[in-house]
Short mmCIF file of N, CA and C in Angstrom, two decimals:
data_model
loop_
_atom_site.label_atom_id
_atom_site.label_comp_id
_atom_site.label_asym_id
_atom_site.label_seq_id
_atom_site.Cartn_x
_atom_site.Cartn_y
_atom_site.Cartn_z
N GLU A 1 -21.40 -33.22 15.46
CA GLU A 1 -20.51 -32.32 15.48
C GLU A 1 -20.79 -30.75 14.94
N VAL A 2 -21.06 -29.69 15.70
CA VAL A 2 -21.46 -28.41 14.78
C VAL A 2 -20.25 -28.07 13.99
N THR A 3 -20.60 -27.82 12.84
CA THR A 3 -19.70 -27.11 12.10
C THR A 3 -19.77 -25.41 12.06
N MET A 4 -18.37 -25.06 12.31
CA MET A 4 -18.59 -23.59 12.33
C MET A 4 -18.31 -22.76 10.61
N PHE A 5 -18.20 -23.51 9.60
CA PHE A 5 -18.51 -23.19 8.48
C PHE A 5 -19.92 -22.95 7.87
N ILE A 6 -20.05 -21.91 7.45
CA ILE A 6 -21.23 -21.29 6.87
C ILE A 6 -21.25 -21.64 5.33
N ASN A 7 -22.11 -22.16 4.53
CA ASN A 7 -22.00 -22.04 3.01
C ASN A 7 -22.29 -20.83 2.74
N GLN A 8 -21.67 -20.11 1.82
CA GLN A 8 -21.95 -18.75 1.43
C GLN A 8 -22.43 -19.18 -0.21
N LEU A 9 -23.68 -18.38 -0.50
CA LEU A 9 -23.96 -18.60 -2.01
C LEU A 9 -23.24 -17.07 -2.77
N SER A 10 -22.61 -17.51 -3.83
CA SER A 10 -22.17 -16.50 -4.47
C SER A 10 -22.75 -16.60 -6.35
N VAL A 11 -23.26 -15.68 -6.79
CA VAL A 11 -23.62 -15.62 -8.09
C VAL A 11 -22.83 -14.48 -8.90
N PHE A 12 -22.35 -14.86 -10.18
CA PHE A 12 -22.27 -13.94 -10.89
C PHE A 12 -23.26 -13.39 -11.95
N ILE A 13 -23.29 -11.96 -11.59
CA ILE A 13 -24.22 -11.26 -12.50
C ILE A 13 -23.74 -10.21 -13.69
N GLU A 14 -24.13 -10.69 -14.89
CA GLU A 14 -23.81 -9.64 -16.14
C GLU A 14 -23.97 -8.06 -15.52
N ASN A 15 -23.56 -7.16 -15.83
CA ASN A 15 -24.10 -5.85 -15.60
C ASN A 15 -25.13 -5.64 -16.81
N ARG A 16 -26.30 -6.00 -16.54
CA ARG A 16 -27.34 -5.74 -17.25
C ARG A 16 -28.48 -5.49 -16.75
N GLU A 17 -29.36 -4.69 -17.40
CA GLU A 17 -30.83 -4.42 -16.63
C GLU A 17 -31.73 -5.50 -16.23
N GLY A 18 -31.79 -5.58 -15.21
CA GLY A 18 -32.88 -6.84 -14.67
C GLY A 18 -32.29 -8.07 -14.12
N ARG A 19 -30.73 -8.15 -14.29
CA ARG A 19 -30.35 -9.53 -13.81
C ARG A 19 -30.29 -9.76 -12.20
N LEU A 20 -30.24 -8.65 -11.60
CA LEU A 20 -30.04 -8.81 -10.26
C LEU A 20 -31.61 -8.99 -9.76
N ASP A 21 -32.64 -8.59 -10.45
CA ASP A 21 -34.06 -8.75 -9.80
C ASP A 21 -34.45 -10.00 -10.38
N LYS A 22 -33.64 -10.64 -11.50
CA LYS A 22 -34.17 -11.88 -11.65
C LYS A 22 -33.63 -13.23 -10.48
N VAL A 23 -32.36 -12.82 -9.98
CA VAL A 23 -31.77 -13.46 -9.18
C VAL A 23 -32.56 -13.72 -7.96
N LEU A 24 -32.85 -12.52 -7.18
CA LEU A 24 -33.79 -12.05 -6.30
C LEU A 24 -35.10 -12.85 -6.32
N ALA A 25 -35.80 -12.70 -7.34
CA ALA A 25 -37.10 -13.20 -7.69
C ALA A 25 -37.05 -14.80 -7.58
N THR A 26 -35.79 -15.22 -8.29
CA THR A 26 -35.86 -16.78 -8.17
C THR A 26 -35.66 -17.24 -7.06
N LEU A 27 -34.93 -16.56 -5.94
CA LEU A 27 -34.65 -16.79 -4.60
C LEU A 27 -36.09 -16.84 -3.74
N LYS A 28 -36.79 -15.49 -3.96
CA LYS A 28 -38.13 -15.51 -3.33
C LYS A 28 -39.17 -16.73 -4.02
N ASN A 29 -39.34 -16.91 -5.34
CA ASN A 29 -40.40 -17.75 -5.72
C ASN A 29 -40.02 -19.27 -5.23
N ASN A 30 -38.66 -19.50 -4.66
CA ASN A 30 -38.40 -20.83 -4.16
C ASN A 30 -38.08 -21.01 -2.48
N ASP A 31 -39.04 -19.66 -1.73
CA ASP A 31 -39.20 -19.51 -0.46
C ASP A 31 -37.59 -19.52 0.18
N ILE A 32 -36.72 -19.02 -0.61
CA ILE A 32 -35.38 -19.06 0.09
C ILE A 32 -35.01 -17.32 0.53
N ASN A 33 -34.73 -17.47 1.97
CA ASN A 33 -34.91 -16.40 2.58
C ASN A 33 -33.30 -15.85 2.69
N ILE A 34 -33.00 -14.56 2.20
CA ILE A 34 -31.53 -13.89 2.26
C ILE A 34 -31.47 -13.36 3.63
N VAL A 35 -30.45 -13.81 4.27
CA VAL A 35 -29.96 -13.41 5.60
C VAL A 35 -29.03 -12.29 5.53
N SER A 36 -28.28 -12.25 4.37
CA SER A 36 -27.25 -11.06 4.09
C SER A 36 -26.66 -11.05 2.80
N LEU A 37 -26.57 -9.92 2.31
CA LEU A 37 -25.56 -9.85 0.98
C LEU A 37 -24.52 -8.77 0.78
N SER A 38 -23.96 -8.99 -0.10
CA SER A 38 -22.67 -8.09 -0.47
C SER A 38 -22.74 -7.95 -1.70
N LEU A 39 -22.69 -7.27 -2.26
CA LEU A 39 -22.46 -6.77 -3.96
C LEU A 39 -21.32 -5.86 -4.52
N ALA A 40 -20.34 -6.58 -4.95
CA ALA A 40 -19.25 -6.01 -5.52
C ALA A 40 -19.35 -6.18 -7.15
N ASP A 41 -18.88 -4.84 -7.47
CA ASP A 41 -18.94 -4.97 -9.17
C ASP A 41 -17.49 -4.72 -9.81
N SER A 42 -17.52 -5.02 -11.09
CA SER A 42 -16.46 -4.59 -11.90
C SER A 42 -17.30 -4.05 -13.32
N SER A 43 -16.61 -3.39 -14.14
CA SER A 43 -17.38 -3.11 -15.38
C SER A 43 -18.17 -4.06 -16.23
N ASP A 44 -17.79 -5.51 -15.90
CA ASP A 44 -18.52 -6.37 -16.66
C ASP A 44 -19.48 -7.01 -16.00
N TYR A 45 -19.03 -7.29 -14.51
CA TYR A 45 -20.27 -8.11 -13.91
C TYR A 45 -20.23 -7.78 -12.58
N GLY A 46 -21.34 -8.16 -11.71
CA GLY A 46 -21.09 -7.86 -10.30
C GLY A 46 -21.00 -9.54 -9.97
N LEU A 47 -20.55 -9.59 -8.62
CA LEU A 47 -20.44 -10.62 -7.77
C LEU A 47 -21.19 -10.35 -6.36
N LEU A 48 -22.46 -11.13 -6.65
CA LEU A 48 -23.26 -11.20 -5.38
C LEU A 48 -23.03 -12.20 -4.38
N ARG A 49 -22.62 -11.87 -3.30
CA ARG A 49 -22.34 -12.90 -2.13
C ARG A 49 -23.75 -12.53 -1.24
N MET A 50 -24.15 -14.00 -0.61
CA MET A 50 -25.25 -13.98 0.41
C MET A 50 -25.12 -15.02 1.10
N ILE A 51 -25.92 -14.71 2.36
CA ILE A 51 -26.15 -15.93 3.20
C ILE A 51 -27.35 -16.14 3.24
N VAL A 52 -27.85 -17.40 2.81
CA VAL A 52 -29.19 -17.51 2.35
C VAL A 52 -29.79 -18.81 3.29
N SER A 53 -31.18 -19.03 3.71
CA SER A 53 -31.47 -20.10 4.49
C SER A 53 -31.52 -21.40 3.92
N ASP A 54 -31.28 -21.79 2.80
CA ASP A 54 -31.21 -22.88 2.12
C ASP A 54 -29.98 -22.79 0.96
N PRO A 55 -28.78 -22.90 1.21
CA PRO A 55 -27.86 -22.71 0.26
C PRO A 55 -27.58 -23.29 -0.97
N ALA A 56 -27.78 -24.92 -0.24
CA ALA A 56 -27.61 -25.73 -1.69
C ALA A 56 -28.68 -25.62 -2.59
N LYS A 57 -30.07 -25.44 -1.98
CA LYS A 57 -31.33 -25.22 -2.63
C LYS A 57 -31.04 -23.80 -3.62
N GLY A 58 -30.70 -22.86 -3.16
CA GLY A 58 -30.28 -21.70 -3.67
C GLY A 58 -29.57 -21.70 -4.97
N LYS A 59 -28.44 -22.62 -4.73
CA LYS A 59 -27.53 -22.66 -6.02
C LYS A 59 -28.09 -23.56 -6.90
N ALA A 60 -28.95 -24.61 -6.78
CA ALA A 60 -29.47 -25.42 -7.82
C ALA A 60 -30.61 -24.67 -8.60
N VAL A 61 -31.33 -23.74 -7.75
CA VAL A 61 -32.35 -23.16 -8.62
C VAL A 61 -32.16 -21.89 -9.25
N LEU A 62 -30.96 -21.40 -8.72
CA LEU A 62 -30.26 -20.30 -9.78
C LEU A 62 -29.52 -20.80 -10.94
N LYS A 63 -29.02 -22.00 -10.85
CA LYS A 63 -28.09 -22.91 -11.82
C LYS A 63 -29.23 -23.04 -13.11
N GLU A 64 -30.25 -23.60 -12.67
CA GLU A 64 -31.51 -23.91 -13.24
C GLU A 64 -32.08 -22.45 -13.89
N ALA A 65 -32.16 -21.63 -13.46
CA ALA A 65 -32.48 -20.27 -13.93
C ALA A 65 -31.29 -19.76 -15.18
N GLY A 66 -30.04 -20.17 -15.08
CA GLY A 66 -29.17 -19.85 -16.26
C GLY A 66 -28.11 -19.18 -15.35
N PHE A 67 -28.13 -18.83 -14.14
CA PHE A 67 -26.87 -18.14 -13.64
C PHE A 67 -25.84 -19.08 -13.23
N THR A 68 -24.61 -18.82 -12.87
CA THR A 68 -23.45 -19.13 -12.49
C THR A 68 -23.39 -18.91 -10.96
N ALA A 69 -23.57 -20.20 -10.16
CA ALA A 69 -23.83 -19.80 -8.99
C ALA A 69 -22.80 -20.75 -8.29
N MET A 70 -22.34 -20.62 -6.97
CA MET A 70 -21.45 -21.54 -6.39
C MET A 70 -21.37 -21.30 -4.88
N LEU A 71 -21.02 -22.25 -4.24
CA LEU A 71 -21.12 -22.19 -2.73
C LEU A 71 -19.68 -22.21 -2.43
N THR A 72 -19.23 -21.33 -1.19
CA THR A 72 -17.85 -21.10 -0.57
C THR A 72 -18.16 -21.00 0.90
N GLU A 73 -17.21 -22.02 1.49
CA GLU A 73 -17.22 -21.79 3.09
C GLU A 73 -16.83 -20.67 3.88
N VAL A 74 -17.77 -20.09 4.78
CA VAL A 74 -17.07 -18.73 5.19
C VAL A 74 -17.28 -18.87 6.61
N LEU A 75 -17.05 -17.97 7.38
CA LEU A 75 -17.14 -17.94 8.90
C LEU A 75 -17.98 -16.88 9.18
N VAL A 76 -19.06 -16.93 10.23
CA VAL A 76 -19.47 -15.76 10.69
C VAL A 76 -19.36 -15.58 12.13
N VAL A 77 -18.72 -14.56 12.31
CA VAL A 77 -18.45 -13.85 13.73
C VAL A 77 -19.51 -13.02 14.32
N LYS A 78 -19.84 -13.04 15.53
CA LYS A 78 -20.61 -12.02 16.28
C LYS A 78 -19.68 -11.34 17.32
N LEU A 79 -19.49 -10.12 17.40
CA LEU A 79 -18.81 -8.99 17.79
C LEU A 79 -19.68 -7.99 18.82
N SER A 80 -19.40 -8.06 20.05
CA SER A 80 -19.85 -6.93 20.71
C SER A 80 -19.71 -5.55 20.14
N HIS A 81 -20.79 -4.60 20.56
CA HIS A 81 -20.57 -2.86 19.94
C HIS A 81 -19.25 -2.55 20.99
N LYS A 82 -18.08 -2.96 20.91
CA LYS A 82 -17.01 -2.33 21.69
C LYS A 82 -16.09 -1.60 20.66
N VAL A 83 -15.39 -0.47 21.01
CA VAL A 83 -14.78 0.44 20.31
C VAL A 83 -13.40 -0.65 20.02
N GLY A 84 -13.14 -0.83 18.68
CA GLY A 84 -11.72 -1.63 18.45
C GLY A 84 -11.92 -3.15 18.44
N GLN A 85 -12.99 -3.78 18.81
CA GLN A 85 -13.06 -4.94 18.70
C GLN A 85 -12.59 -5.54 17.27
N LEU A 86 -12.96 -5.33 16.37
CA LEU A 86 -12.83 -5.71 15.20
C LEU A 86 -11.37 -5.80 14.60
N GLN A 87 -10.63 -4.69 14.94
CA GLN A 87 -9.18 -4.31 14.82
C GLN A 87 -8.58 -5.49 15.48
N VAL A 88 -8.74 -5.71 17.11
CA VAL A 88 -8.26 -6.49 17.72
C VAL A 88 -8.36 -8.05 17.09
N LEU A 89 -9.55 -8.34 16.64
CA LEU A 89 -9.91 -9.65 16.00
C LEU A 89 -9.09 -9.83 14.72
N LEU A 90 -8.86 -9.04 13.97
CA LEU A 90 -8.20 -9.05 12.67
C LEU A 90 -7.02 -9.07 12.87
N ALA A 91 -6.20 -8.41 13.76
CA ALA A 91 -4.85 -8.51 14.33
C ALA A 91 -4.39 -9.97 14.64
N LYS A 92 -5.25 -10.58 15.33
CA LYS A 92 -5.07 -11.89 15.59
C LYS A 92 -4.90 -12.81 14.36
N ILE A 93 -5.97 -12.64 13.40
CA ILE A 93 -5.90 -13.39 12.59
C ILE A 93 -4.79 -13.18 11.48
N CYS A 94 -4.38 -11.75 11.12
CA CYS A 94 -3.20 -11.22 10.71
C CYS A 94 -1.68 -11.95 11.06
N LYS A 95 -1.71 -11.98 12.40
CA LYS A 95 -0.19 -11.93 13.16
C LYS A 95 -0.37 -13.55 12.97
N ALA A 96 -1.25 -14.52 12.72
CA ALA A 96 -1.15 -15.83 12.57
C ALA A 96 -0.68 -16.13 11.08
N GLY A 97 -0.56 -15.05 10.31
CA GLY A 97 -0.28 -15.02 9.01
C GLY A 97 -1.41 -15.70 7.95
N ILE A 98 -2.61 -15.30 8.39
CA ILE A 98 -3.77 -15.93 7.53
C ILE A 98 -4.03 -14.46 6.67
N ASN A 99 -4.42 -14.68 5.59
CA ASN A 99 -4.86 -13.44 4.67
C ASN A 99 -6.40 -13.31 4.67
N ILE A 100 -6.76 -12.33 4.65
CA ILE A 100 -8.38 -12.06 4.74
C ILE A 100 -8.58 -11.63 3.42
N ASP A 101 -9.51 -12.75 2.65
CA ASP A 101 -9.72 -12.48 1.39
C ASP A 101 -10.79 -11.20 0.95
N TYR A 102 -11.76 -11.47 2.24
CA TYR A 102 -13.10 -10.61 1.97
C TYR A 102 -14.01 -10.79 3.30
N MET A 103 -14.70 -9.62 3.58
CA MET A 103 -15.51 -9.65 4.71
C MET A 103 -16.73 -8.56 4.38
N TYR A 104 -17.84 -9.12 5.20
CA TYR A 104 -19.05 -7.97 4.95
C TYR A 104 -20.00 -8.24 6.29
N ALA A 105 -20.74 -7.21 6.63
CA ALA A 105 -21.50 -7.26 7.64
C ALA A 105 -22.84 -7.86 7.44
N LEU A 106 -23.44 -8.95 8.76
CA LEU A 106 -24.24 -9.61 8.36
C LEU A 106 -25.57 -8.90 9.59
N ALA A 107 -26.62 -9.04 8.88
CA ALA A 107 -27.93 -8.60 9.91
C ALA A 107 -28.30 -9.63 10.50
N THR A 108 -28.42 -9.57 12.01
CA THR A 108 -28.78 -10.68 12.69
C THR A 108 -30.16 -10.43 13.41
N GLY A 109 -30.42 -9.11 13.55
CA GLY A 109 -31.55 -9.03 14.27
C GLY A 109 -31.14 -8.92 15.77
N SER A 110 -29.85 -8.95 16.27
CA SER A 110 -29.73 -8.93 17.72
C SER A 110 -28.87 -7.45 17.89
N ASP A 111 -28.45 -7.33 19.09
CA ASP A 111 -27.76 -6.10 19.44
C ASP A 111 -26.15 -6.51 19.10
N ASP A 112 -25.73 -7.41 18.68
CA ASP A 112 -24.49 -7.49 18.52
C ASP A 112 -24.09 -7.17 16.98
N ALA A 113 -23.03 -6.88 16.48
CA ALA A 113 -22.49 -6.96 15.07
C ALA A 113 -22.34 -8.22 15.00
N SER A 114 -22.28 -8.59 13.53
CA SER A 114 -21.69 -9.87 13.12
C SER A 114 -21.31 -9.40 11.59
N ILE A 115 -20.14 -10.15 11.47
CA ILE A 115 -19.44 -10.18 9.85
C ILE A 115 -19.26 -11.43 9.37
N VAL A 116 -19.30 -11.60 8.13
CA VAL A 116 -18.84 -12.68 7.65
C VAL A 116 -17.62 -12.40 7.10
N ILE A 117 -16.76 -13.56 7.53
CA ILE A 117 -15.13 -13.40 7.02
C ILE A 117 -14.89 -14.77 6.25
N LYS A 118 -14.07 -14.15 4.85
CA LYS A 118 -13.54 -15.61 4.21
C LYS A 118 -12.20 -15.31 4.26
N THR A 119 -11.40 -16.14 4.86
CA THR A 119 -9.94 -16.26 4.82
C THR A 119 -9.24 -17.27 4.01
N ALA A 120 -7.91 -17.35 3.67
CA ALA A 120 -6.98 -18.26 2.96
C ALA A 120 -6.89 -19.79 3.62
N ASP A 121 -7.16 -19.58 5.07
CA ASP A 121 -7.33 -20.77 6.01
C ASP A 121 -8.25 -20.72 7.03
N LEU A 122 -9.81 -21.29 6.52
CA LEU A 122 -10.73 -20.98 7.45
C LEU A 122 -10.34 -21.62 8.86
N LYS A 123 -9.96 -22.80 8.77
CA LYS A 123 -9.94 -23.96 9.89
C LYS A 123 -9.05 -23.22 10.98
N LYS A 124 -8.19 -22.78 10.58
CA LYS A 124 -6.99 -22.26 11.38
C LYS A 124 -7.50 -20.76 11.92
N ALA A 125 -8.19 -20.13 11.05
CA ALA A 125 -8.99 -18.99 11.32
C ALA A 125 -9.76 -19.11 12.75
N ALA A 126 -10.84 -20.13 12.22
CA ALA A 126 -11.67 -20.56 13.36
C ALA A 126 -11.27 -21.19 14.84
N GLU A 127 -10.09 -21.69 14.55
CA GLU A 127 -9.16 -21.89 15.99
C GLU A 127 -8.74 -20.83 16.66
N ILE A 128 -8.48 -19.95 15.73
CA ILE A 128 -7.80 -18.44 16.50
C ILE A 128 -9.01 -17.74 17.00
N LEU A 129 -9.91 -17.65 16.19
CA LEU A 129 -11.29 -17.01 16.93
C LEU A 129 -12.07 -17.52 18.17
N GLY A 130 -11.93 -18.97 18.49
CA GLY A 130 -12.31 -19.79 19.01
C GLY A 130 -11.63 -19.26 20.36
N GLU A 131 -10.37 -19.07 20.27
CA GLU A 131 -9.94 -18.68 21.45
C GLU A 131 -9.78 -17.24 22.04
N THR A 132 -10.74 -16.20 21.24
CA THR A 132 -11.32 -15.09 21.66
C THR A 132 -12.30 -14.94 22.14
N GLU A 133 -12.61 -13.56 22.85
CA GLU A 133 -14.19 -13.51 23.37
C GLU A 133 -15.32 -13.42 22.12
N VAL A 134 -14.94 -13.64 20.92
CA VAL A 134 -16.13 -13.66 19.69
C VAL A 134 -16.47 -14.88 19.80
N GLU A 135 -17.90 -14.86 19.40
CA GLU A 135 -18.66 -16.06 19.10
C GLU A 135 -18.86 -16.17 17.68
N LEU A 136 -18.59 -17.41 17.17
CA LEU A 136 -18.82 -18.05 15.82
C LEU A 136 -20.09 -18.72 15.66
N ILE A 137 -20.87 -18.13 14.69
CA ILE A 137 -22.49 -18.71 14.58
C ILE A 137 -22.47 -19.80 13.57
N PRO A 138 -22.87 -20.97 14.39
CA PRO A 138 -22.99 -22.12 13.35
C PRO A 138 -24.11 -22.22 12.26
N ALA A 139 -23.75 -22.78 11.33
CA ALA A 139 -24.91 -22.71 9.90
C ALA A 139 -26.36 -22.71 10.47
N LYS A 140 -26.73 -23.83 11.24
CA LYS A 140 -28.06 -24.26 11.77
C LYS A 140 -28.63 -23.00 12.43
N GLU A 141 -28.06 -21.94 12.90
CA GLU A 141 -28.59 -21.25 13.61
C GLU A 141 -28.94 -20.04 12.48
N LEU A 142 -28.44 -19.44 11.27
CA LEU A 142 -28.92 -18.99 10.39
C LEU A 142 -29.79 -19.49 9.09
N GLU A 143 -29.86 -20.95 9.30
CA GLU A 143 -30.96 -21.30 8.24
C GLU A 143 -32.49 -21.24 8.93
N ASN A 144 -32.43 -20.88 10.16
CA ASN A 144 -34.02 -20.75 10.68
C ASN A 144 -34.21 -19.61 10.52
#
């Protein structure tokens, strides 16, 4: 069975010089490719969310390097470049009463746009998206 949930690697980074570099160097030195990332910050720390080639290994090597890292299931949705497509999609999720926690763009190298979505109910969101024109990208496609 192909799972439509992708494991996102999240890392808490203190707002100190060199911390982001250390995260990226740790992943690079362990042959882990970053497919996409989002960095959100507060005054005390940053939250780096990443889609990587090997999330479990990424979490392990970052923990070894002293970082707080965790895996979270998300959906990756491929959209065609049509005006309003994202709004239509999000309206369907909203209409079903599912809260969107966050989302960010994903670089895939194709002509389509892709986004990472984290919702309060991923299973229900996946079902709703499965009934629309969009394509959900399975994990194995991102690991290559």
